[in-house]
XYZ file of C-alpha atoms in Angstrom:
722
model
C 0.000 0.000 0.000
C 1.537 3.327 -1.042
C 1.312 6.399 1.162
C 0.475 9.738 -0.533
C 2.081 13.057 0.285
C 2.096 13.963 3.953
C 0.515 17.065 5.507
C 1.782 18.789 8.641
C 0.203 21.556 10.674
C 0.652 23.370 13.963
C -1.789 23.372 16.893
C -1.106 25.288 20.106
C 2.523 25.737 19.059
C 3.035 21.990 18.512
C 3.814 20.352 15.167
C 1.490 17.592 13.991
C 1.341 15.156 11.118
C -1.895 14.013 9.503
C -1.694 10.344 8.731
C -2.681 10.189 5.035
C -5.078 7.268 5.451
C -8.730 8.377 5.350
C -10.628 6.704 8.175
C -14.072 8.230 7.693
C -15.919 11.326 6.563
C -18.525 13.807 7.723
C -21.592 14.873 5.721
C -19.870 18.045 4.585
C -16.542 19.731 5.344
C -16.557 22.050 8.351
C -14.027 24.321 6.662
C -13.311 23.042 3.206
C -9.798 24.429 2.778
C -8.498 23.965 6.314
C -7.166 21.237 8.573
C -9.257 21.162 11.748
C -8.352 19.389 15.030
C -11.341 17.456 16.394
C -12.108 14.935 19.107
C -13.916 11.782 18.006
C -16.286 10.334 20.621
C -18.805 7.537 20.601
C -22.503 8.143 21.029
C -22.305 6.530 24.453
C -19.582 8.953 25.542
C -21.664 11.953 24.442
C -24.812 10.658 26.110
C -24.219 12.402 29.433
C -24.757 15.657 31.250
C -22.707 18.711 30.205
C -20.661 18.334 33.393
C -19.919 14.684 32.654
C -18.932 15.493 29.096
C -16.673 18.289 30.327
C -14.906 15.844 32.639
C -14.589 13.369 29.782
C -12.997 15.953 27.512
C -10.522 16.876 30.229
C -9.656 13.192 30.630
C -8.718 12.947 26.965
C -6.441 15.980 27.289
C -4.849 15.027 30.620
C -4.009 11.427 29.733
C -2.420 11.955 26.332
C 0.535 13.967 25.044
C -0.989 14.271 21.563
C -4.428 15.600 22.485
C -4.566 19.256 23.538
C -7.516 21.421 24.537
C -7.858 22.697 20.970
C -8.950 19.223 19.861
C -11.940 19.434 22.207
C -13.365 22.603 20.608
C -15.048 20.565 17.878
C -16.502 17.115 18.547
C -17.241 14.447 15.986
C -19.685 11.771 17.009
C -19.283 8.211 15.906
C -22.856 6.892 16.118
C -23.803 3.384 17.003
C -25.624 1.205 14.492
C -28.864 1.517 16.435
C -28.991 5.320 16.428
C -29.716 7.781 13.660
C -29.310 11.177 15.334
C -26.517 12.888 17.230
C -26.505 13.159 21.009
C -27.733 16.612 22.049
C -26.107 16.906 25.493
C -22.852 18.682 24.593
C -22.562 22.459 24.368
C -19.620 22.004 21.989
C -19.954 22.143 18.218
C -20.735 18.523 17.383
C -20.661 16.903 13.960
C -21.678 13.437 12.942
C -19.405 10.930 11.264
C -21.471 9.458 8.464
C -19.071 6.911 7.061
C -16.117 4.914 8.328
C -13.637 2.967 6.279
C -13.875 -0.668 7.325
C -10.730 -2.693 7.782
C -9.738 -6.167 8.779
C -7.293 -5.842 11.655
C -4.716 -8.228 12.998
C -6.981 -8.850 15.989
C -9.834 -10.290 13.901
C -12.725 -9.271 11.692
C -14.306 -5.853 12.001
C -17.590 -6.814 10.401
C -20.272 -5.221 12.600
C -22.493 -8.247 12.063
C -19.868 -10.391 13.742
C -18.926 -8.132 16.641
C -20.628 -4.864 17.611
C -17.521 -3.744 19.480
C -15.213 -4.093 16.485
C -16.051 -0.734 14.990
C -14.818 0.966 18.150
C -11.537 -0.903 17.827
C -11.073 0.217 14.212
C -11.851 3.846 14.951
C -11.195 4.487 18.640
C -12.122 7.691 20.412
C -9.427 10.324 20.547
C -7.860 13.293 18.726
C -8.071 13.405 14.932
C -7.859 15.921 12.128
C -10.516 16.754 9.570
C -9.082 17.695 6.189
C -12.159 18.793 4.309
C -14.730 16.131 5.233
C -12.101 13.376 5.739
C -10.943 12.074 9.105
C -7.232 11.365 9.744
C -5.233 10.163 12.748
C -3.164 12.807 14.543
C 0.561 12.278 15.081
C 2.571 14.637 17.249
C 6.002 15.470 15.818
C 8.627 15.371 18.568
C 12.007 16.959 17.738
C 14.916 14.530 17.963
C 17.164 16.858 19.929
C 19.369 13.924 20.998
C 20.095 13.095 17.345
C 19.370 9.499 18.315
C 17.189 8.508 15.347
C 17.921 7.617 11.754
C 14.303 8.489 10.978
C 10.793 8.324 12.359
C 8.132 6.203 10.706
C 4.407 5.637 10.353
C 2.465 2.518 9.311
C 1.026 2.537 5.816
C -2.202 1.078 7.196
C -3.086 2.065 10.765
C -5.441 -0.925 10.987
C -2.785 -3.433 9.921
C 0.698 -2.200 10.822
C 2.104 -5.731 10.911
C 1.182 -6.469 7.297
C 0.958 -3.078 5.600
C 4.570 -2.031 6.078
C 5.935 1.348 7.182
C 7.070 4.625 5.664
C 10.058 6.634 6.882
C 9.312 10.218 7.973
C 11.985 12.894 8.423
C 10.476 16.368 8.725
C 12.586 19.105 10.300
C 11.384 20.578 13.572
C 9.874 24.046 13.299
C 11.364 24.949 16.700
C 15.026 24.827 15.643
C 15.017 23.866 11.923
C 17.839 21.442 12.711
C 16.401 18.413 14.486
C 14.471 15.788 12.579
C 11.045 14.982 14.006
C 9.583 11.678 15.179
C 5.831 11.123 14.591
C 4.008 9.734 17.623
C 0.318 8.679 17.562
C -2.201 9.351 20.297
C -2.220 6.882 23.168
C -6.019 6.836 22.999
C -5.880 4.849 19.759
C -4.929 1.744 21.735
C -7.147 2.274 24.793
C -10.680 1.285 25.677
C -13.065 4.271 25.895
C -13.392 5.355 29.543
C -17.185 4.989 29.403
C -17.075 1.263 28.639
C -17.987 -0.664 31.759
C -15.473 -2.954 33.396
C -17.675 -5.915 32.505
C -17.712 -4.923 28.841
C -13.946 -4.388 28.888
C -13.401 -7.829 30.430
C -15.630 -9.446 27.806
C -13.832 -7.665 25.007
C -10.405 -8.595 26.386
C -11.515 -12.210 26.640
C -12.481 -12.230 22.962
C -9.351 -10.336 21.990
C -6.572 -10.741 24.555
C -4.491 -7.579 24.771
C -0.800 -7.489 25.505
C 0.658 -5.402 28.363
C 2.826 -3.622 25.791
C -0.069 -2.769 23.489
C 0.194 0.928 22.737
C 3.687 1.247 24.242
C 6.050 3.266 22.093
C 9.133 1.388 20.961
C 12.074 2.262 18.761
C 14.220 -0.198 16.802
C 17.945 -0.272 16.230
C 18.886 0.365 12.612
C 20.191 -3.184 12.230
C 16.677 -4.667 12.384
C 14.636 -5.128 9.225
C 11.108 -3.716 8.864
C 9.108 -3.803 5.637
C 9.203 -0.464 3.835
C 12.070 1.059 5.825
C 15.703 1.423 4.880
C 18.472 -0.236 6.856
C 21.363 2.222 6.656
C 24.003 0.959 9.117
C 25.286 4.564 9.004
C 26.866 3.768 5.622
C 26.037 5.575 2.371
C 27.398 2.705 0.301
C 25.071 0.275 2.084
C 22.067 2.528 1.410
C 23.040 2.869 -2.234
C 23.283 -0.907 -2.587
C 20.011 -2.036 -1.046
C 16.398 -0.830 -1.364
C 13.977 -0.620 1.585
C 13.333 -3.931 3.298
C 10.790 -6.348 1.871
C 10.759 -8.590 4.951
C 10.424 -8.001 8.678
C 12.674 -9.619 11.284
C 11.023 -12.151 13.568
C 11.505 -10.100 16.726
C 10.045 -6.981 15.122
C 7.066 -9.013 13.928
C 6.493 -10.160 17.478
C 6.488 -6.554 18.694
C 3.828 -5.699 16.129
C 1.769 -8.767 17.048
C 1.832 -7.648 20.666
C 0.460 -4.239 19.668
C 3.605 -2.185 20.277
C 3.745 1.183 18.498
C 6.953 1.423 16.467
C 7.976 5.067 16.134
C 11.365 5.005 14.430
C 14.808 3.534 13.898
C 17.783 4.595 16.013
C 21.398 4.962 14.992
C 24.190 2.430 14.885
C 27.812 3.035 13.984
C 29.060 2.434 10.453
C 28.525 -1.259 9.640
C 28.113 -1.693 13.408
C 31.810 -1.370 14.185
C 32.193 -1.035 17.925
C 35.065 1.422 18.141
C 33.773 3.754 15.458
C 34.634 7.320 14.460
C 31.081 7.803 13.126
C 32.345 9.301 9.835
C 29.019 9.614 7.988
C 26.517 10.521 10.709
C 26.422 12.393 14.000
C 27.017 10.583 17.256
C 23.869 10.521 19.470
C 23.921 12.788 22.504
C 23.969 11.580 26.091
C 21.466 13.454 28.295
C 23.245 12.320 31.467
C 25.466 15.387 31.401
C 28.110 14.169 33.813
C 28.890 11.202 31.609
C 30.177 13.580 28.981
C 32.201 15.824 31.196
C 33.876 13.503 33.685
C 34.492 10.032 32.372
C 37.036 10.857 29.739
C 36.469 7.748 27.659
C 35.972 7.432 23.927
C 32.284 6.816 24.304
C 31.276 10.115 25.898
C 34.157 12.535 25.643
C 33.016 14.070 22.381
C 35.636 12.509 20.143
C 32.913 10.836 18.137
C 33.826 7.298 19.077
C 31.549 4.820 20.729
C 29.896 1.445 20.918
C 27.885 0.677 17.821
C 24.598 -1.153 17.902
C 22.789 0.194 20.958
C 23.926 3.788 21.429
C 21.046 5.403 19.519
C 18.501 3.232 21.314
C 19.903 4.122 24.729
C 20.111 7.819 23.884
C 16.431 7.895 22.930
C 15.107 6.175 26.074
C 17.391 8.183 28.364
C 16.382 11.470 26.771
C 12.705 11.204 25.842
C 9.926 10.723 28.361
C 7.410 10.060 25.573
C 9.205 6.802 24.660
C 8.787 3.637 26.746
C 11.218 1.136 25.231
C 14.095 0.793 22.797
C 15.414 -2.307 21.094
C 19.157 -2.377 20.508
C 21.571 -4.798 18.925
C 24.220 -6.351 21.127
C 27.367 -6.583 19.048
C 30.353 -5.794 21.293
C 28.260 -6.172 24.461
C 26.725 -2.849 23.469
C 23.623 -3.281 25.642
C 25.711 -3.529 28.819
C 27.929 -0.608 27.900
C 25.142 1.642 26.653
C 23.029 0.848 29.715
C 26.006 1.830 31.822
C 26.767 5.121 30.119
C 23.172 6.215 29.656
C 21.950 5.091 33.093
C 19.300 2.627 31.881
C 18.025 -0.831 32.691
C 19.171 -2.969 29.803
C 18.827 -6.699 29.186
C 20.996 -8.704 26.848
C 18.863 -11.782 26.363
C 20.154 -15.304 26.730
C 20.368 -17.135 23.424
C 19.473 -20.749 22.835
C 22.566 -22.875 22.322
C 20.912 -24.737 19.462
C 19.613 -23.065 16.356
C 15.894 -22.361 16.274
C 13.857 -20.892 13.406
C 12.823 -17.827 15.400
C 16.085 -16.824 17.022
C 15.380 -13.092 17.053
C 18.761 -12.245 15.601
C 19.132 -9.186 13.476
C 19.271 -9.933 9.803
C 22.223 -7.577 9.612
C 24.585 -9.752 11.599
C 24.892 -13.290 12.830
C 26.741 -12.373 16.034
C 24.078 -9.895 17.052
C 21.239 -10.618 19.437
C 18.409 -8.478 20.651
C 18.732 -6.335 23.745
C 16.063 -4.133 25.309
C 16.177 -0.883 27.287
C 13.680 0.630 29.696
C 13.520 3.113 32.550
C 12.230 0.668 35.148
C 12.855 -2.962 36.010
C 9.103 -3.528 36.108
C 8.685 -2.298 32.527
C 11.728 -4.270 31.389
C 10.199 -7.436 32.836
C 6.925 -6.801 30.988
C 8.804 -6.328 27.723
C 10.805 -9.516 28.264
C 7.679 -11.533 29.062
C 5.889 -10.298 25.961
C 8.658 -10.509 23.398
C 11.065 -13.234 24.543
C 9.152 -16.429 23.775
C 8.819 -19.408 26.067
C 9.572 -19.766 29.743
C 12.951 -19.502 31.377
C 14.903 -22.741 31.309
C 15.794 -25.185 34.036
C 18.738 -23.035 35.074
C 16.305 -20.683 36.731
C 17.149 -18.003 39.243
C 14.177 -19.205 41.248
C 13.138 -22.719 42.118
C 9.714 -24.201 41.529
C 8.773 -23.634 45.132
C 9.376 -19.926 44.780
C 12.584 -19.984 46.836
C 15.632 -18.553 45.158
C 17.838 -21.257 43.658
C 20.963 -19.085 43.333
C 23.620 -20.423 45.681
C 26.630 -18.425 44.585
C 27.409 -14.785 43.839
C 30.654 -14.210 41.948
C 31.887 -10.642 42.323
C 34.548 -9.525 39.844
C 37.429 -7.948 41.714
C 38.208 -4.424 40.599
C 38.567 -3.096 44.138
C 42.181 -2.036 43.663
C 41.098 0.233 40.828
C 38.056 1.802 42.500
C 37.961 4.831 44.744
C 36.625 4.146 48.204
C 33.264 5.772 47.681
C 32.542 3.756 44.555
C 33.633 0.641 46.431
C 31.210 1.589 49.176
C 28.383 2.033 46.668
C 29.080 -1.336 45.042
C 29.080 -2.946 48.492
C 25.588 -1.583 49.037
C 24.404 -3.107 45.765
C 26.035 -6.507 46.269
C 24.876 -6.681 49.860
C 21.287 -6.196 48.681
C 21.677 -9.382 46.653
C 23.411 -11.163 49.541
C 20.646 -10.382 51.984
C 17.923 -11.357 49.542
C 19.583 -14.654 48.599
C 21.174 -15.405 52.005
C 24.440 -16.001 50.137
C 27.848 -14.379 50.680
C 29.720 -13.095 47.673
C 32.760 -14.893 46.297
C 35.396 -12.455 45.060
C 37.458 -13.341 42.000
C 39.959 -11.542 39.798
C 39.472 -13.031 36.352
C 42.572 -11.438 34.866
C 44.811 -13.065 37.449
C 43.041 -16.434 37.353
C 43.154 -16.648 33.563
C 46.855 -15.757 33.516
C 47.615 -18.478 36.088
C 45.685 -21.019 34.049
C 47.365 -19.953 30.814
C 50.845 -20.358 32.319
C 49.908 -23.622 34.045
C 48.682 -25.179 30.793
C 51.414 -23.730 28.640
C 49.002 -21.820 26.414
C 50.977 -19.631 24.057
C 48.223 -17.572 22.453
C 47.308 -14.042 23.469
C 43.618 -13.702 24.257
C 43.767 -10.099 23.148
C 45.179 -10.954 19.725
C 42.818 -13.907 19.341
C 39.828 -11.728 20.098
C 40.813 -9.032 17.632
C 41.579 -11.410 14.768
C 38.407 -13.402 15.308
C 36.343 -10.241 15.227
C 38.032 -9.148 12.010
C 37.250 -12.502 10.391
C 33.644 -12.584 11.576
C 33.019 -9.049 10.347
C 34.696 -9.807 7.009
C 32.469 -12.817 6.353
C 29.334 -11.093 7.663
C 29.589 -8.398 4.991
C 30.804 -10.598 2.116
C 27.448 -10.331 0.328
C 27.448 -6.560 0.757
C 30.868 -6.200 -0.878
C 29.806 -8.446 -3.749
C 26.432 -6.725 -4.260
C 27.983 -3.268 -4.144
C 30.604 -4.075 -6.752
C 28.036 -5.717 -9.012
C 25.784 -2.675 -8.861
C 28.556 -0.136 -9.306
C 31.893 -0.230 -11.103
C 33.957 -3.117 -9.737
C 37.046 -0.931 -9.401
C 35.248 1.705 -7.407
C 35.550 -0.395 -4.294
C 34.776 0.534 -0.734
C 38.112 2.077 0.119
C 36.805 4.771 2.448
C 34.929 2.505 4.843
C 36.105 2.163 8.430
C 35.891 -1.609 8.038
C 38.707 -1.810 5.483
C 41.512 -2.316 8.056
C 39.450 -5.100 9.647
C 38.838 -6.761 6.302
C 42.495 -6.505 5.326
C 43.479 -8.170 8.584
C 40.878 -10.893 8.010
C 42.181 -11.713 4.552
C 45.690 -12.060 5.959
C 44.560 -14.500 8.669
C 41.843 -16.456 6.855
C 43.632 -19.787 7.370
C 43.705 -19.267 11.147
C 39.930 -19.012 11.547
C 39.423 -22.516 12.961
C 42.431 -22.169 15.251
C 41.129 -18.892 16.645
C 37.703 -20.411 17.295
C 39.369 -23.255 19.193
C 41.260 -20.748 21.335
C 38.026 -19.006 22.232
C 36.522 -22.372 23.125
C 39.491 -22.961 25.443
C 38.656 -19.786 27.321
C 34.967 -20.671 27.462
C 35.640 -24.180 28.747
C 38.017 -22.824 31.375
C 35.453 -20.370 32.628
C 32.662 -22.931 32.815
C 34.752 -25.638 34.448
C 36.960 -23.647 36.817
C 35.035 -20.473 37.584
C 31.320 -21.166 37.316
C 31.657 -24.585 38.941
C 33.116 -24.676 42.440
C 34.423 -28.026 43.678
C 34.253 -26.914 47.289
C 30.538 -26.166 47.121
C 27.471 -27.942 45.851
C 26.974 -25.368 43.131
C 27.207 -25.163 39.389
C 26.778 -22.750 36.529
C 22.985 -23.036 36.724
C 22.841 -21.526 40.211
C 25.538 -18.855 39.941
C 25.158 -15.152 39.204
C 28.034 -12.811 38.394
C 28.099 -9.204 39.567
C 30.264 -6.757 37.625
C 31.034 -3.388 39.235
C 30.825 -0.125 37.365
C 34.240 -0.176 35.691
C 33.815 3.079 33.788
C 35.084 5.331 36.585
C 38.643 4.074 36.626
C 41.386 3.190 34.138
C 42.041 -0.483 33.609
C 44.190 -2.523 31.259
C 41.429 -3.856 29.045
C 42.025 -6.350 26.283
C 40.554 -6.105 22.828
C 37.252 -7.911 23.101
C 35.850 -10.739 21.060
C 33.798 -8.283 19.021
C 36.388 -5.660 18.215
C 36.440 -3.019 20.957
C 38.819 -2.460 23.827
C 37.031 -4.557 26.404
C 37.646 -6.390 29.626
C 36.352 -9.722 30.806
C 33.178 -7.977 31.933
C 32.197 -7.540 28.268
C 33.096 -11.002 27.064
C 31.410 -13.258 29.577
C 27.738 -12.951 28.659
C 28.246 -13.186 24.913
C 30.568 -16.160 25.172
C 28.451 -18.027 27.722
C 25.111 -17.273 25.983
C 23.762 -15.962 29.288
C 21.514 -12.972 30.071
C 23.136 -9.781 31.315
C 21.255 -7.035 33.141
C 22.446 -3.446 33.576
C 21.202 -1.869 36.808
C 21.657 1.835 37.655
C 21.242 2.297 41.409
C 22.806 5.633 42.375
C 24.551 8.633 40.821
C 27.926 10.226 41.417
C 28.514 14.008 41.409
C 30.454 15.146 38.374
C 31.773 18.485 37.208
C 30.023 21.808 37.530
C 28.657 23.166 34.257
C 28.311 26.831 35.063
C 26.178 26.887 38.204
C 24.769 23.411 37.633
C 26.086 20.298 39.372
C 26.148 17.331 37.013
C 25.707 13.698 38.031
C 26.875 10.462 36.466
C 24.933 7.196 36.874
C 26.586 4.349 38.745
C 25.570 1.080 37.110
C 26.178 -2.505 38.169
C 25.806 -5.449 35.829
C 24.458 -8.879 36.729
C 24.935 -12.005 34.625
C 22.469 -14.815 35.275
C 22.404 -18.520 34.408
C 21.454 -19.530 30.883
C 17.828 -18.930 29.849
C 16.899 -16.873 32.917
C 15.983 -13.596 31.239
C 12.822 -12.929 33.224
C 13.746 -14.558 36.517
C 16.990 -12.577 36.605
C 15.044 -9.316 36.375
C 12.661 -10.490 39.100
C 15.500 -11.517 41.408
C 17.303 -8.166 41.113
C 14.050 -6.213 41.468
C 13.089 -8.014 44.689
C 16.570 -7.554 46.134
C 16.666 -3.817 45.425
C 13.187 -3.194 46.775
C 13.955 -5.076 49.989
C 17.004 -2.860 50.571
C 15.362 0.434 49.667
C 17.287 0.919 46.428
C 15.563 2.398 43.358
C 14.087 0.254 40.619
C 13.409 3.010 38.082
C 15.138 6.022 36.568
C 13.823 9.202 35.020
C 14.659 10.699 31.613
C 16.940 13.693 31.349
C 20.200 14.780 33.010
C 19.494 13.033 36.339
C 18.780 9.344 36.692
C 17.316 9.941 40.131
C 15.833 13.099 41.676
C 18.032 14.738 44.261
C 16.894 14.183 47.868
C 16.382 17.844 48.709
C 13.148 17.027 50.518
C 11.161 14.049 51.713
C 9.221 14.127 48.465
C 12.346 13.505 46.437
C 11.929 9.783 46.864
C 8.420 9.765 45.440
C 9.605 9.682 41.813
C 8.046 6.239 41.483
C 4.769 7.247 43.088
C 2.958 7.036 39.767
C 3.814 3.356 39.599
C 2.942 1.289 42.616
C 5.151 -1.505 41.336
C 8.207 0.750 41.700
C 7.375 2.298 45.044
C 10.276 1.969 47.437
C 9.374 0.388 50.791
C 12.583 1.801 52.285
C 14.363 5.070 51.623
C 17.542 5.210 53.733
C 19.799 3.182 51.399
C 19.196 5.534 48.470
C 19.470 8.617 50.659
C 22.668 7.469 52.351
C 24.279 6.730 49.003
C 23.548 10.309 47.993
C 24.890 11.592 51.313
C 28.147 9.668 50.964
C 28.818 11.164 47.535
C 28.063 14.662 48.855
C 30.098 14.411 52.088
C 33.096 16.784 52.407
C 35.452 13.994 51.415
C 33.654 13.789 48.058
C 36.225 16.202 46.646
C 38.985 13.688 47.418
C 39.369 10.687 45.145
C 41.266 8.938 47.935
C 38.298 9.004 50.266
C 39.247 6.862 53.243
C 35.832 5.953 54.585
C 35.520 2.204 54.968
C 32.739 0.360 53.179
C 30.011 0.043 55.724
C 30.588 3.502 57.178
C 29.406 7.002 56.329
C 32.852 8.526 56.432
C 33.848 7.740 59.998
C 35.576 4.736 61.501
C 32.594 3.092 63.173
C 31.235 0.077 61.326
C 27.526 -0.125 60.711
C 25.723 -3.330 61.572
C 22.588 -4.697 59.982
C 19.467 -2.930 61.145
C 16.117 -4.521 60.376
C 14.288 -1.202 60.442
C 16.274 -0.075 57.424
C 17.835 2.931 59.143
C 21.357 1.694 58.477
C 22.935 0.493 55.270
C 23.455 -3.245 55.325
C 26.947 -4.106 54.140
C 28.813 -7.374 53.770
C 30.669 -8.437 56.914
C 32.813 -11.034 55.177
C 33.667 -12.259 51.716
C 35.132 -15.457 50.331
C 38.052 -15.523 47.936
C 38.031 -18.181 45.277
C 40.782 -20.744 44.911
C 40.878 -22.246 41.430
C 41.709 -25.933 41.143
C 43.690 -26.583 37.969
C 43.765 -30.341 38.313
């Protein structure tokens, strides 16, 4: 289905897009040559007293970011089949919709003879535009000030987004004439009318089960295919070679089947290279201001370098309150790193070890897997339940009786590299897990243990060199078809000389014969980790009941190796991808950064938790329960601050709109803030011991929550090489 030219307009200083699909018409145009904002209501909704109708109109304005008061000036009534005259109760100018355009939706038939409720589903109450006599859906155009998106998009057929395909939309914002705009439909299009009784809603839901993510706004990473949209991979040569997609990836199809509202595609680096210079597009902004000014790493320091497949997704969710979720690729452990730098909850899903038809991998890369971002653990769990098929496997973080099955917490040892206050903060996080699981942490330094094993076994290869060469080879083979297709379409001698990937491909060609050997070396590392680290011979534990906690390593320099997917990484980036396990990023506090003028900036502090294989959802549940029990936050807010500053008692009510995120205890979060802001905060060599607030007195556990609960002892692992 082709989409005709698009029309934009401005209402109350806000840019809007008229979806070109005609959904119905009035008897005659209200103003023939103008676009008029209107509010479509059912006859039942208009069949009330003027006071009731006034409250109803206010509801539509208050509960939607697309509908403004100007839409309520003119009402359009959608009559029921049994009525032939408009409802007279409203004092507003009311017009009657005489004809609707029927459609067969993905939820079932809309034939009124089959289901009297179906017509409400096809044309729900809410804000619309009349262009002449024709009714069109209203889309608000949000400026992409973060420069996170490749483009926005709209479905060709609003009734059948999963089958009708999409059209890219890239209008400039009228506010600054620089930012592209992202079209966002009204939330009322996916809601039941407020006047429908609870009994009627229950009956309708029973006939047509609705997903918890129906109507939630989601953005896709550019590496995912969606019919009608272009996959760019931030590469002009790639765009010139391939037309818009004619197929939709399995994971994207599942999102559409669940009723998610796809609003656009977000940026990746050129051909999804992790350590990219972003030569052909702008690097997405990071709204967490301190991350830019204090960390001094290639991701945020403004040099234009950064992790590839998830950065645009993370930028969008961190910056825009109108967006609920983002889907990112996970090449180079990008979900963990982007979650860390943008202060978001991110889940790298566990992959099946055997190939399955619906493996949710991006069509743009075999080593990629889907990761999701959200601003609360509760929302992340909902997304995982809806879009990651099946139940978690036998290696579950919780047993069948409901008791936690995790018997071991491995904590990666970076203590020597962390300042004391960050060490204190990480102790608070790990202790929350310890208390919840009744398990003490086991501390391990993977760098040292791997080096001992390598020397003991006489292994001559360098893991760093192996990782880099294997990435080069994988990338070279992944884009073999692209190189061939490009040279067939254009002059063979033109080549792709200017691409960032050329050094990788040159290296791959030089080491092609070593591919199998390099894969075997990676397997050696994986076997070592599973046999000597995940499995402890001194305890009745195994890899299926072990979680790994990784501290926030972005605040300190460390000798990282070049990771298995091409970036300068440490073991913290390699484990999840090599073990096919889920990995969860968890922001839990924020550290004061530099002053920008008179404004104090803050940087998120983010821990990462790796769970057993196939425990995507139970891992989220475990961490959520542990944080809530210790009074730590389970949601973040968009914008410069992950968490509101505790300037008053109300500062901890930022989850009050969501009962599922309400904190039963406040002191842990408040004390973390206090420790950052203590006078010693200016000194990187802060000498306060973990478990104290700056003094020398240790704090014991306190059941009333008034004192931070910190670990009293830790176990150090001894690796058996026999």
